[in-house]
Amino acid sequence: TAASLAYGLDKKEEGLIAVYDFGGGTFDISILRLHTGIFEVLATNGDTRLGGDDIDQRLADRFLLGDVPEALRHDPQVASNARHVAEQAKRALSDHNEAQLRLELPEKNVHIIRTITRGELDAAVTDIIARTLAPCRQALKDAGLEPREIDEVVMVGGSTRMPLVRQ
């Protein structure tokens, strides 16, 4: 409801709204009915073990396995920096077709630069994004609705900026 209000949907009189919230740590879907300016929650669902952090970790793991020397893959500082680099690349790939994964830790003698494409990211995380669909279907079923009946979809959370998620 808060997301719908933030997007100004309370200005409408009627409608069925799906709020798709794919934040860092969790995924949630809510189906709302707006009737005479009042929101009614028809159904909610989600996955508390699914979020944008999973996308970052997947990308970081692929980077660590493919480019980082074996002796450094389990170093906490290297792993943390790889996650940070992966998150930056994910954000960049929301607006561009290529991004650089740049991991530089001079104190550990690590200097790795790799280009990644949006297609590579999409291929690496398609299964993670697909996991959001079952809760969406269940929420629609619980609300007694078909996808075509939804008037508006509000996308909340950083990972919803990814073109693959928007598709």
CSV table of C-alpha atoms in Angstrom, one decimal, residues 1-166:
chain,number,residue,atom,x,y,z
A,1,THR,CA,0.0,0.0,0.0
A,2,ALA,CA,2.8,2.4,0.9
A,3,ALA,CA,4.4,1.8,-2.6
A,4,SER,CA,1.1,2.5,-4.3
A,5,LEU,CA,0.7,5.7,-2.3
A,6,ALA,CA,4.3,6.7,-3.2
A,7,TYR,CA,3.6,6.2,-6.9
A,8,GLY,CA,0.4,8.4,-6.6
A,9,LEU,CA,-2.0,5.5,-7.4
A,10,ASP,CA,-4.3,6.7,-4.6
A,11,LYS,CA,-5.3,9.5,-7.0
A,12,LYS,CA,-7.2,7.0,-9.0
A,13,GLU,CA,-10.7,5.9,-8.0
A,14,GLU,CA,-10.6,2.2,-9.0
A,15,GLY,CA,-8.1,-0.5,-10.0
A,16,LEU,CA,-6.3,-3.7,-9.3
A,17,ILE,CA,-2.6,-3.2,-8.5
A,18,ALA,CA,0.2,-5.7,-8.2
A,19,VAL,CA,3.2,-4.5,-6.1
A,20,TYR,CA,6.3,-6.5,-7.2
A,21,ASP,CA,9.0,-5.8,-4.5
A,22,PHE,CA,12.4,-7.3,-5.4
A,23,GLY,CA,14.7,-5.7,-2.8
A,24,GLY,CA,18.0,-6.7,-1.6
A,25,GLY,CA,17.1,-9.4,0.9
A,26,THR,CA,13.5,-10.5,0.1
A,27,PHE,CA,10.9,-10.8,-2.6
A,28,ASP,CA,7.3,-9.8,-2.0
A,29,ILE,CA,4.2,-9.6,-4.2
A,30,SER,CA,1.0,-7.9,-3.1
A,31,ILE,CA,-2.3,-7.7,-4.9
A,32,LEU,CA,-4.4,-4.6,-4.0
A,33,ARG,CA,-7.8,-3.4,-4.9
A,34,LEU,CA,-8.4,0.3,-5.0
A,35,HIS,CA,-12.0,1.2,-4.6
A,36,THR,CA,-13.2,4.7,-4.1
A,37,GLY,CA,-9.7,5.8,-3.0
A,38,ILE,CA,-9.4,3.0,-0.4
A,39,PHE,CA,-6.8,0.2,-0.7
A,40,GLU,CA,-7.8,-3.4,0.1
A,41,VAL,CA,-5.1,-6.0,0.3
A,42,LEU,CA,-6.4,-9.0,-1.6
A,43,ALA,CA,-3.4,-11.3,-1.4
A,44,THR,CA,0.3,-11.3,-0.5
A,45,ASN,CA,3.1,-13.8,-1.2
A,46,GLY,CA,6.8,-13.9,-1.5
A,47,ASP,CA,10.1,-15.6,-0.7
A,48,THR,CA,12.1,-14.4,2.3
A,49,ARG,CA,15.1,-16.2,1.0
A,50,LEU,CA,15.2,-14.5,-2.4
A,51,GLY,CA,16.4,-11.0,-3.2
A,52,GLY,CA,18.7,-8.8,-5.2
A,53,ASP,CA,21.5,-9.9,-3.0
A,54,ASP,CA,21.2,-13.4,-4.6
A,55,ILE,CA,21.9,-11.8,-8.0
A,56,ASP,CA,25.0,-9.9,-6.6
A,57,GLN,CA,26.3,-13.1,-5.1
A,58,ARG,CA,25.8,-15.2,-8.2
A,59,LEU,CA,27.7,-12.6,-10.3
A,60,ALA,CA,30.4,-12.4,-7.6
A,61,ASP,CA,30.8,-16.2,-7.5
A,62,ARG,CA,31.2,-16.4,-11.2
A,63,PHE,CA,33.8,-13.6,-11.1
A,64,LEU,CA,35.7,-15.2,-8.3
A,65,LEU,CA,35.6,-18.7,-9.9
A,66,GLY,CA,36.6,-17.5,-13.3
A,67,ASP,CA,39.1,-14.7,-12.7
A,68,VAL,CA,40.4,-14.7,-9.1
A,69,PRO,CA,43.4,-16.9,-8.3
A,70,GLU,CA,42.4,-20.0,-6.3
A,71,ALA,CA,44.5,-19.0,-3.3
A,72,LEU,CA,42.4,-15.8,-2.9
A,73,ARG,CA,38.9,-17.0,-3.6
A,74,HIS,CA,38.0,-17.7,0.0
A,75,ASP,CA,39.7,-14.5,1.4
A,76,PRO,CA,36.9,-12.6,3.2
A,77,GLN,CA,38.2,-9.2,1.9
A,78,VAL,CA,38.4,-10.4,-1.7
A,79,ALA,CA,34.9,-12.0,-1.5
A,80,SER,CA,33.4,-8.8,0.0
A,81,ASN,CA,35.0,-6.6,-2.6
A,82,ALA,CA,33.9,-9.0,-5.4
A,83,ARG,CA,30.3,-8.7,-4.1
A,84,HIS,CA,30.6,-4.9,-4.2
A,85,VAL,CA,32.0,-5.0,-7.7
A,86,ALA,CA,29.2,-7.3,-8.8
A,87,GLU,CA,26.5,-5.0,-7.4
A,88,GLN,CA,28.1,-2.0,-9.2
A,89,ALA,CA,28.1,-4.0,-12.5
A,90,LYS,CA,24.5,-5.1,-12.0
A,91,ARG,CA,23.5,-1.4,-11.6
A,92,ALA,CA,25.5,-0.3,-14.6
A,93,LEU,CA,24.0,-3.0,-16.8
A,94,SER,CA,20.5,-1.7,-16.0
A,95,ASP,CA,21.4,1.3,-18.3
A,96,HIS,CA,24.2,0.0,-20.5
A,97,ASN,CA,24.9,-3.1,-22.5
A,98,GLU,CA,28.4,-3.6,-21.0
A,99,ALA,CA,30.1,-3.0,-17.6
A,100,GLN,CA,33.4,-3.6,-16.1
A,101,LEU,CA,34.1,-5.8,-13.1
A,102,ARG,CA,37.1,-4.1,-11.6
A,103,LEU,CA,38.6,-5.8,-8.6
A,104,GLU,CA,41.8,-4.1,-7.3
A,105,LEU,CA,43.3,-5.0,-4.0
A,106,PRO,CA,47.0,-3.8,-4.1
A,107,GLU,CA,47.8,-5.2,-0.7
A,108,LYS,CA,46.8,-8.7,-1.9
A,109,ASN,CA,48.4,-8.2,-5.3
A,110,VAL,CA,45.0,-8.5,-7.0
A,111,HIS,CA,44.3,-6.4,-10.1
A,112,ILE,CA,41.5,-7.9,-12.3
A,113,ILE,CA,39.4,-6.1,-14.8
A,114,ARG,CA,36.8,-8.0,-16.8
A,115,THR,CA,34.0,-6.8,-19.1
A,116,ILE,CA,30.6,-8.3,-18.7
A,117,THR,CA,27.6,-7.8,-21.0
A,118,ARG,CA,23.9,-7.5,-20.1
A,119,GLY,CA,23.3,-10.8,-21.9
A,120,GLU,CA,25.9,-12.6,-19.7
A,121,LEU,CA,24.3,-11.2,-16.6
A,122,ASP,CA,20.8,-12.2,-17.8
A,123,ALA,CA,22.0,-15.8,-18.6
A,124,ALA,CA,23.6,-16.1,-15.1
A,125,VAL,CA,20.5,-15.0,-13.2
A,126,THR,CA,17.5,-16.0,-15.2
A,127,ASP,CA,16.7,-18.8,-12.8
A,128,ILE,CA,16.8,-16.4,-9.8
A,129,ILE,CA,14.4,-14.0,-11.5
A,130,ALA,CA,12.2,-16.9,-12.6
A,131,ARG,CA,11.8,-17.9,-8.9
A,132,THR,CA,9.7,-14.7,-8.4
A,133,LEU,CA,7.0,-16.0,-10.7
A,134,ALA,CA,5.6,-18.8,-8.5
A,135,PRO,CA,4.7,-16.4,-5.6
A,136,CYS,CA,3.2,-14.0,-8.2
A,137,ARG,CA,1.0,-16.8,-9.6
A,138,GLN,CA,0.0,-17.9,-6.1
A,139,ALA,CA,-0.9,-14.3,-5.1
A,140,LEU,CA,-3.1,-14.0,-8.2
A,141,LYS,CA,-4.7,-17.3,-7.5
A,142,ASP,CA,-5.3,-16.4,-3.8
A,143,ALA,CA,-6.9,-13.1,-5.0
A,144,GLY,CA,-9.1,-15.0,-7.5
A,145,LEU,CA,-7.6,-13.0,-10.4
A,146,GLU,CA,-6.0,-13.6,-13.8
A,147,PRO,CA,-2.9,-11.6,-14.9
A,148,ARG,CA,-5.0,-9.7,-17.5
A,149,GLU,CA,-7.2,-8.3,-14.8
A,150,ILE,CA,-4.3,-6.3,-13.2
A,151,ASP,CA,-4.5,-2.6,-14.1
A,152,GLU,CA,-1.1,-1.5,-12.8
A,153,VAL,CA,2.1,-3.1,-11.7
A,154,VAL,CA,4.3,-1.2,-9.3
A,155,MET,CA,7.9,-2.3,-9.2
A,156,VAL,CA,9.8,-1.6,-6.0
A,157,GLY,CA,13.3,-2.4,-5.0
A,158,GLY,CA,16.7,-1.9,-6.7
A,159,SER,CA,16.7,-5.2,-8.7
A,160,THR,CA,13.5,-4.1,-10.5
A,161,ARG,CA,15.6,-1.7,-12.5
A,162,MET,CA,17.1,-4.7,-14.4
A,163,PRO,CA,15.7,-5.0,-17.9
A,164,LEU,CA,15.3,-8.7,-17.5
A,165,VAL,CA,13.2,-8.3,-14.4
A,166,ARG,CA,11.0,-5.6,-16.1
